[in-house]
């Protein structure tokens, strides 16, 4: 009995030590196996809190998720003029269709696409559309344009992790992928009754 | 210098099937490089296939054919050990001939 | 007769020109069927076979004594058991890093030249042809990677962690795109690499000839471009992360038939 009592905590320590050792090795590998190239610097190999928490097959516990989401929510910049409209759906369409930007072959970190079609269906007439994210066909037609929906959509576009810490969607505004003006255009693509998304 | 083709020829029931894979850029002359300059046209214009010394296929190619073109065709006759030779000529006057024995 | 033959040739040519999708639906199976015969990867394989036997480099030697894991000069089935742990280097190596080792030790071609080089250029382009040659001689073989060595076990575990490792400008990991069944990016189907079938589909169909850009890509090249689109920094050629991910995919895909070299959109 006494022996068992001693052995159990020891075994636990050993397995934790191995796991930590592996984690340290992975972090080291994810840095040392890479090199900076153009705009893609080695900073990209360091994880922030959300990236670190969401790097396994299983999500963190509910409390951790909530804590992370609250921190991400605080990063969202709401429209500077308090107005979510004013974008041009035609510009939004171009941004949604372009998957370009932020690779080491891109010359500048600006003028990026939103890459929306990589993962989402949007215009029902477009066949080359990804399926990783939910379909956004008929976005405003189905969801309406209540303040709640509009605000959520802006927030989701700006920082998706505020609503699901481990979302697959990039943090467009927070991550400097899209500008406020570009997000406004994507909003128009989703909400404008004349946009192909709502036909 | 032009790279070799890969040719396979197999006879079965009096018909020989020939499959040819050509190594060629097949540049259309419509494309531009990253600096905006037009990439000059460079594509196969003619292709001839011979069974022993008899022409069994003569084809005109153009810029709409893909890079590294693949061509399969059949002709009547042909027996194991016969020669099949394929020749292409491109718009720059380059040419390449390769030959195989029918299997 | 002449006219008729010409018509056949033209129709064959058109079928292989730029990919044309039916507007109503994305018919992947019909498209693949059209591509299956006449994979231009064979042109690279021919070049690679020649290179294997050609005396080259400062030592003017061939690669015929290169040991890919099954003994000096054995090419048949060699790709199917890679990556593996090699006693002589004390490292886990994939096909490309092993070929690089052979090129350096047998031919005197510095590995640096390949590591610092660019895909489809110089010695790295020659290596891709060699890869085409070697993998073609494992076509239809079952993936049989031996994970029993402790270093292989460790590489597998590191590969699995790397697979889920989110980083970079868009928070992506490999898992962002490759951990669910039947998903697509635009019109590109994505294998679910967390499952044996998906891992085998990915590992067992690269290296491949890509019809859309008329290029032959090795697995190192494939991984490099995955990371580019993942918006990370640039992975170093044959670095640990590329080997670890390869061990993870090959190990998970063990037992499935390899379709090397693949042909892709």
XYZ file of C-alpha atoms in Angstrom:
567
model
C 0.000 0.000 0.000
C 2.728 2.364 0.972
C 4.691 1.492 -2.171
C 1.735 2.187 -4.414
C 1.160 5.508 -2.758
C 4.709 6.569 -3.676
C 4.764 5.061 -7.154
C 1.645 6.772 -8.454
C 2.791 10.392 -8.169
C 6.178 9.446 -9.567
C 4.628 7.872 -12.678
C 2.499 10.962 -13.156
C 5.530 13.235 -12.937
C 7.393 11.160 -15.496
C 4.609 11.304 -18.093
C 4.170 15.054 -17.625
C 7.907 15.540 -18.042
C 7.907 13.571 -21.319
C 4.945 15.557 -22.641
C 6.603 18.876 -21.787
C 9.845 17.726 -23.346
C 8.020 16.896 -26.581
C 6.209 20.229 -26.524
C 9.519 22.057 -26.129
C 10.965 20.061 -29.029
C 8.002 20.910 -31.252
C 8.279 24.611 -30.484
C 11.995 24.481 -31.200
C 11.410 22.613 -34.468
C 8.685 25.017 -35.597
C 11.225 27.800 -35.259
C 14.456 26.172 -36.441
C 13.006 24.377 -39.460
C 11.989 27.722 -40.943
C 13.695 30.774 -42.353
C 12.519 34.310 -42.995
C 11.673 35.079 -46.613
C 10.486 38.526 -47.679
C 7.450 39.633 -45.701
C 7.197 36.187 -44.046
C 9.410 36.741 -41.017
C 10.316 34.242 -38.297
C 7.916 36.040 -35.923
C 5.252 34.038 -37.700
C 6.599 30.882 -36.066
C 5.791 32.093 -32.569
C 2.331 31.285 -31.315
C 0.017 33.680 -29.516
C -2.400 32.510 -26.781
C -5.173 31.439 -29.155
C -2.860 29.626 -31.553
C -1.194 27.786 -28.696
C -4.455 26.754 -27.030
C -5.921 25.471 -30.300
C -2.993 23.341 -31.497
C -4.282 19.858 -30.811
C -7.044 17.543 -31.984
C -9.148 18.524 -28.969
C -10.316 21.999 -27.972
C -9.462 23.485 -24.591
C -12.096 23.280 -21.826
C -15.107 25.615 -21.874
C -13.664 28.034 -19.308
C -10.439 28.478 -21.269
C -12.419 28.995 -24.470
C -14.537 31.685 -22.783
C -11.504 33.435 -21.371
C -9.738 33.442 -24.761
C -12.867 34.625 -26.567
C -13.340 37.524 -24.162
C -9.763 38.662 -24.798
C -10.237 38.416 -28.568
C -13.561 40.277 -28.405
C -11.789 43.193 -26.764
C -9.523 43.555 -29.831
C -12.359 44.212 -32.274
C -12.443 47.701 -33.729
C -16.017 48.659 -34.434
C -16.668 51.013 -37.362
C -14.998 54.327 -36.630
C -18.126 56.250 -37.694
C -20.518 53.851 -35.975
C -21.882 52.916 -39.373
C -21.596 49.372 -40.710
C -22.826 50.190 -44.208
C -21.368 52.276 -47.006
C -19.343 49.528 -48.645
C -19.605 48.532 -52.286
C -20.676 44.918 -52.841
C -18.748 44.825 -56.147
C -15.545 45.617 -54.295
C -16.557 43.086 -51.645
C -16.951 40.443 -54.324
C -13.393 41.005 -55.516
C -12.070 40.754 -51.953
C -14.102 37.590 -51.298
C -12.811 35.970 -54.485
C -9.150 36.808 -54.009
C -7.141 34.365 -51.956
C -3.960 36.356 -52.398
C -1.709 37.965 -49.847
C 0.733 37.507 -46.990
C 2.728 34.626 -48.487
C 6.490 34.910 -48.862
C 5.983 35.471 -52.598
C 3.853 38.572 -51.963
C 5.841 41.783 -52.192
C 3.825 43.816 -49.695
C 1.758 42.960 -46.615
C -1.022 45.198 -47.978
C -3.707 44.762 -50.645
C -4.674 41.274 -49.525
C -7.690 39.275 -50.548
C -10.138 37.941 -48.004
C -9.984 34.404 -49.376
C -13.671 33.965 -48.444
C -14.433 31.612 -51.353
C -11.618 29.299 -50.309
C -13.908 28.042 -47.542
C -17.417 29.451 -48.076
C -20.182 29.296 -50.654
C -21.464 32.853 -51.238
C -22.853 33.655 -54.705
C -25.152 30.715 -55.588
C -23.923 30.960 -59.199
C -20.271 30.370 -58.266
C -19.325 26.666 -58.449
C -15.683 26.956 -57.406
C -16.294 27.425 -53.716
C -14.829 25.823 -50.630
C -16.726 23.796 -48.060
C -14.638 24.122 -44.884
C -16.820 26.955 -43.559
C -20.621 27.172 -43.587
C -22.445 28.289 -46.732
C -23.135 32.027 -46.761
C -25.513 31.894 -49.723
C -28.437 34.239 -49.208
C -26.691 35.668 -46.133
C -28.909 38.679 -45.398
C -31.960 37.180 -47.076
C -31.915 34.376 -44.494
C -30.630 36.239 -41.453
C -32.074 39.696 -41.960
C -30.163 42.855 -41.107
C -30.988 43.442 -37.455
C -28.375 45.328 -35.476
C -27.440 42.100 -33.729
C -26.738 40.250 -36.979
C -24.882 43.156 -38.532
C -22.732 43.704 -35.452
C -21.929 40.010 -35.094
C -20.916 39.811 -38.767
C -18.572 42.772 -38.466
C -17.058 41.282 -35.336
C -16.708 37.846 -36.929
C -14.967 39.374 -39.942
C -12.665 41.431 -37.724
C -11.766 38.695 -35.238
C -13.452 35.309 -35.691
C -11.809 33.997 -32.528
C -13.981 36.280 -30.398
C -16.901 33.949 -31.083
C -15.057 30.620 -31.254
C -11.506 30.698 -29.942
C -10.513 27.753 -32.148
C -12.319 28.880 -35.316
C -10.571 27.929 -38.565
C -11.237 31.435 -39.889
C -8.386 33.971 -39.954
C -8.637 37.129 -37.818
C -8.993 39.515 -40.769
C -9.054 42.844 -38.984
C -7.020 42.009 -35.907
C -4.381 40.215 -37.992
C -4.037 43.092 -40.464
C -5.216 40.894 -43.320
C -8.012 43.272 -44.361
C -8.445 46.998 -43.715
C -11.542 48.536 -42.217
C -12.561 49.770 -45.679
C -12.181 46.270 -47.127
C -14.262 44.747 -44.331
C -16.961 47.317 -45.069
C -16.993 46.141 -48.716
C -17.301 42.495 -47.639
C -20.167 43.532 -45.334
C -21.899 45.043 -48.384
C -21.318 41.830 -50.343
C -23.089 39.928 -47.535
C -25.883 42.422 -46.746
C -26.683 44.500 -49.850
C -29.994 43.290 -51.320
C -28.455 43.857 -54.789
C -25.447 41.626 -54.032
C -25.367 38.284 -55.882
C -25.099 36.611 -52.457
C -28.731 37.583 -51.772
C -30.186 36.655 -55.144
C 18.062 20.113 -77.589
C 14.660 18.499 -77.511
C 14.073 15.843 -74.866
C 13.116 12.279 -75.765
C 9.528 11.104 -76.125
C 8.210 8.097 -74.328
C 6.516 5.794 -76.830
C 4.689 2.565 -76.184
C 3.313 0.381 -78.974
C 1.437 -2.871 -78.444
C -0.152 -5.148 -81.040
C -3.307 -7.069 -80.277
C -5.726 -8.825 -82.645
C -4.267 -7.173 -85.730
C -4.455 -3.640 -84.288
C -1.518 -1.738 -82.849
C -2.125 0.813 -80.120
C 0.484 3.541 -79.860
C 0.808 5.898 -76.893
C 3.175 8.823 -77.122
C 4.191 11.254 -74.405
C 6.120 14.256 -75.740
C 8.305 16.610 -73.755
C 7.536 20.109 -75.030
C 6.727 23.510 -73.475
C 3.878 24.158 -75.960
C 4.049 27.878 -75.272
C 1.060 29.611 -76.874
C 2.593 33.040 -77.499
C -0.333 34.581 -75.615
C 1.084 34.355 -72.116
C 3.080 36.993 -70.307
C 5.840 36.501 -67.770
C 5.911 38.183 -64.342
C 7.399 41.359 -65.821
C 4.629 41.595 -68.392
C 6.681 40.580 -71.432
C 5.053 38.201 -73.900
C 6.547 34.699 -73.780
C 7.329 33.817 -77.413
C 5.247 31.094 -79.046
C 6.926 27.707 -79.099
C 4.761 24.734 -79.975
C 4.659 21.571 -82.050
C 3.109 22.139 -85.447
C 3.325 18.738 -87.094
C 3.499 15.165 -85.970
C 4.088 12.060 -88.058
C 3.972 8.428 -86.998
C 5.425 5.666 -89.125
C 4.927 1.920 -88.960
C 8.181 0.579 -90.365
C 8.458 3.062 -93.264
C 4.793 3.679 -93.895
C 3.110 6.801 -92.524
C 0.140 5.755 -90.389
C -0.653 9.095 -88.775
C -0.097 12.665 -89.794
C -1.387 15.378 -87.508
C -1.320 19.146 -87.241
C -0.757 20.480 -83.737
C -1.286 23.997 -82.496
C -0.981 26.250 -79.463
C -4.152 24.899 -77.837
C -2.498 21.586 -77.037
C -1.173 21.271 -73.480
C 2.410 21.262 -72.272
C 3.973 17.786 -72.544
C 1.312 16.491 -74.948
C 0.028 12.948 -74.787
C -1.297 11.247 -77.887
C -2.850 7.795 -78.233
C -3.943 6.237 -81.520
C -4.455 2.853 -83.171
C -3.642 1.567 -86.626
C -4.529 -1.640 -88.439
C -1.738 -4.162 -88.740
C 1.570 -4.231 -86.990
C 3.221 -7.184 -85.303
C 5.592 -7.729 -82.441
C 9.058 -6.469 -83.296
C 7.903 -3.989 -85.960
C 9.234 -0.470 -85.754
C 7.084 2.511 -84.818
C 8.704 5.912 -85.172
C 7.205 9.245 -84.153
C 8.514 12.622 -85.327
C 7.418 16.086 -84.319
C 8.405 19.450 -85.738
C 7.774 22.739 -83.930
C 7.341 26.344 -85.037
C 11.009 27.064 -84.381
C 12.014 24.279 -86.736
C 13.213 22.021 -83.934
C 12.446 18.383 -84.423
C 12.686 15.129 -82.564
C 12.253 11.526 -83.665
C 12.018 8.524 -81.367
C 11.454 4.916 -82.247
C 10.279 1.778 -80.454
C 9.597 -1.834 -81.284
C 6.016 -3.032 -81.104
C 5.480 -5.192 -78.032
C -8.510 8.244 -93.821
C -5.941 10.933 -93.250
C -8.636 13.387 -92.317
C -10.257 10.988 -89.888
C -6.989 10.333 -88.090
C -6.362 14.029 -87.838
C -9.727 14.441 -86.164
C -8.835 11.827 -83.572
C -5.511 13.444 -82.852
C -7.136 16.837 -82.427
C -9.743 15.508 -80.039
C -7.040 13.869 -77.941
C -5.103 17.103 -77.894
C -8.062 19.162 -76.813
C -8.886 16.726 -74.043
C -5.491 17.361 -72.546
C -5.446 21.103 -72.939
C -6.330 23.506 -70.088
C -8.723 21.924 -67.588
C -12.323 22.591 -68.489
C -14.962 21.958 -65.849
C -18.592 21.418 -66.549
C -20.252 24.579 -65.248
C -23.071 22.747 -63.469
C -20.965 20.477 -61.330
C -17.409 19.592 -60.489
C -16.916 16.160 -61.982
C -13.641 15.115 -60.402
C -13.842 11.440 -61.302
C -14.295 11.979 -65.036
C -11.472 14.487 -65.005
C -9.133 12.107 -63.207
C -10.005 9.331 -65.602
C -9.019 11.548 -68.498
C -5.671 12.259 -66.862
C -4.889 8.744 -65.676
C -3.299 7.583 -68.920
C -0.128 9.258 -70.069
C 1.085 10.909 -66.872
C 3.845 13.306 -67.982
C 5.703 12.431 -64.767
C 7.114 9.656 -66.959
C 9.227 12.231 -68.742
C 10.850 13.119 -65.417
C 11.232 9.457 -64.560
C 13.142 8.885 -67.819
C 15.425 11.781 -67.002
C 15.914 10.480 -63.469
C 16.803 6.995 -64.605
C 19.469 8.479 -66.850
C 20.759 10.667 -64.005
C 20.962 7.703 -61.622
C 23.342 5.974 -64.007
C 25.320 9.004 -65.143
C 28.691 9.755 -63.589
C 28.435 13.327 -62.287
C 29.740 15.796 -59.727
C 33.271 16.537 -58.518
C 33.848 12.797 -57.945
C 32.460 11.833 -61.339
C 30.424 8.992 -59.860
C 26.972 7.533 -60.483
C 24.322 6.966 -57.833
C 24.262 3.237 -58.460
C 25.781 2.581 -55.039
C 23.247 4.759 -53.244
C 21.577 2.914 -50.364
C 17.959 4.023 -50.054
C 17.367 1.602 -47.192
C 17.181 -1.729 -48.981
C 20.884 -2.022 -49.797
C 23.263 -0.309 -52.194
C 21.658 0.369 -55.559
C 18.252 -1.155 -54.733
C 15.564 1.102 -56.193
C 12.603 -1.293 -56.478
C 10.344 -0.812 -53.460
C 12.718 1.680 -51.849
C 10.304 4.631 -51.760
C 7.615 2.564 -50.029
C 9.762 2.115 -46.888
C 10.823 5.763 -46.622
C 11.222 7.784 -44.472
C 13.366 5.523 -42.280
C 16.129 5.702 -39.737
C 19.597 5.328 -41.314
C 22.431 4.071 -39.139
C 25.168 5.658 -41.260
C 23.823 9.176 -40.789
C 22.135 8.571 -37.414
C 19.101 10.368 -38.824
C 15.595 9.793 -40.054
C 15.641 10.644 -43.758
C 12.981 10.913 -46.435
C 13.683 10.106 -50.075
C 14.901 13.593 -50.865
C 17.215 14.018 -47.892
C 18.595 10.518 -48.528
C 19.237 11.288 -52.201
C 20.911 14.517 -51.122
C 23.154 12.454 -48.812
C 24.036 10.091 -51.689
C 24.737 12.967 -54.050
C 27.099 14.472 -51.499
C 28.896 11.312 -50.364
C 29.084 9.524 -53.726
C 29.246 12.366 -56.229
C 30.629 15.176 -54.094
C 27.699 17.501 -54.830
C 27.385 19.683 -51.700
C 24.020 19.347 -49.937
C 24.183 23.069 -49.333
C 23.637 23.607 -53.052
C 20.315 21.780 -52.833
C 19.189 23.151 -49.449
C 19.909 26.746 -50.517
C 18.613 26.199 -54.058
C 15.200 26.661 -55.598
C 12.627 24.101 -56.664
C 12.748 23.191 -60.365
C 16.216 24.706 -60.740
C 19.756 23.381 -60.712
C 20.545 20.367 -58.568
C 17.121 20.471 -56.916
C 15.509 19.985 -60.329
C 17.826 17.056 -60.973
C 16.862 15.606 -57.618
C 13.160 15.873 -58.566
C 13.858 13.756 -61.660
C 15.660 11.216 -59.470
C 12.664 11.206 -57.143
C 10.363 10.501 -60.093
C 12.567 7.577 -61.066
C 12.722 6.094 -57.562
C 9.026 6.437 -56.675
C 7.920 4.967 -59.997
C 9.690 1.800 -58.892
C 7.389 1.626 -55.859
C 4.189 2.191 -57.849
C 1.489 -0.122 -56.503
C 3.649 -1.128 -53.531
C 2.138 -0.961 -50.075
C 3.388 1.888 -47.894
C 5.557 0.095 -45.312
C 7.279 2.541 -43.004
C 8.963 0.981 -39.959
C 8.116 3.094 -36.905
C 9.817 0.828 -34.363
C 13.076 2.773 -34.025
C 12.873 5.340 -31.178
C 13.919 8.138 -33.534
C 11.115 7.204 -35.936
C 8.665 7.137 -33.033
C 9.819 10.560 -31.954
C 9.592 11.932 -35.505
C 6.046 10.580 -35.803
C 5.038 12.294 -32.562
C 6.723 15.534 -33.599
C 4.986 15.285 -36.970
C 1.620 14.841 -35.327
C 2.200 17.883 -33.122
C 3.417 19.903 -36.105
C 0.286 18.874 -38.000
C -1.896 20.596 -35.389
C 0.501 23.496 -34.758
C -1.279 26.747 -35.523
C 0.931 29.623 -36.407
C 1.494 32.376 -38.948
C -0.468 35.347 -40.223
C -3.737 33.427 -40.639
C -3.630 31.042 -37.628
C -3.613 27.965 -39.854
C -2.249 24.520 -39.089
C -2.222 21.553 -41.471
C -5.328 20.421 -39.564
C -7.233 23.583 -40.578
C -7.693 22.056 -44.028
C -6.894 18.369 -43.559
C -8.805 17.107 -40.516
C -12.329 16.620 -41.886
C -13.791 14.322 -44.517
C -14.935 15.521 -47.945
C -13.898 19.158 -47.667
C -12.699 21.448 -50.433
C -10.771 24.661 -50.875
C -12.411 26.172 -53.914
C -12.492 23.221 -56.323
C -9.608 21.344 -54.726
C -10.520 18.264 -52.705
C -8.688 17.865 -49.411
C -7.684 14.533 -47.906
C -8.443 14.055 -44.195
C -4.918 13.274 -43.051
C -6.017 12.452 -39.491
C -7.406 9.166 -40.858
C -5.363 6.340 -42.408
C -7.232 6.518 -45.750
C -6.685 10.252 -46.019
C -3.042 10.050 -44.971
C -2.490 7.339 -47.570
C -4.313 9.378 -50.224
C -2.002 12.319 -49.553
C 1.268 10.524 -48.969
C 0.613 7.897 -51.656
C -0.213 10.321 -54.480
C 2.695 12.756 -54.168
C 5.163 13.291 -55.826
C 2.882 14.207 -58.695
C 2.654 15.931 -62.047
C 0.371 18.957 -61.874
C -1.528 19.485 -65.101
C -2.598 23.036 -64.199
C 0.976 24.303 -64.204
C 2.761 21.486 -66.101
C 5.140 20.913 -63.192
C 6.363 17.838 -61.379
C 6.332 18.373 -57.619
C 8.110 16.259 -55.030
C 6.751 15.859 -51.470
C 9.241 18.462 -50.205
C 7.873 20.847 -52.826
C 4.278 19.994 -51.891
C 4.912 20.654 -48.176
C 6.786 23.865 -48.970
C 3.791 25.200 -50.890
C 1.362 24.069 -48.160
C 3.318 26.207 -45.685
C 3.406 29.104 -48.157
C -0.379 29.054 -48.313
C -0.514 28.549 -44.564
C 1.280 31.929 -44.341
C 4.128 30.714 -42.167
C 7.779 31.602 -42.680
C 9.545 29.462 -45.312
C 10.342 25.856 -44.341
C 13.967 24.927 -44.979
C 14.472 22.135 -47.531
C 14.643 18.717 -45.813
C 14.363 20.358 -42.358
C 13.034 18.429 -39.362
C 9.485 19.674 -39.755
C 9.295 18.339 -43.331
C 10.700 14.959 -42.265
C 8.461 14.784 -39.175
C 5.308 15.526 -41.192
C 6.393 12.948 -43.778
C 6.867 10.273 -41.103
C 3.470 11.170 -39.641
C 1.685 10.902 -43.008
C 3.537 7.801 -44.209
C 3.175 6.098 -40.829
C -0.541 6.786 -40.677
C -0.953 5.640 -44.263
C 0.963 2.395 -43.694
C -0.410 -0.615 -45.543
C -2.176 1.330 -48.305
C -1.106 1.128 -51.933
C 1.028 3.969 -53.248
C 0.009 5.504 -56.600
C 3.350 7.029 -57.427
C 3.905 9.225 -59.267
C 0.521 10.931 -59.024
C -1.157 13.171 -61.551
C -3.094 16.163 -60.267
C -5.104 19.104 -61.384
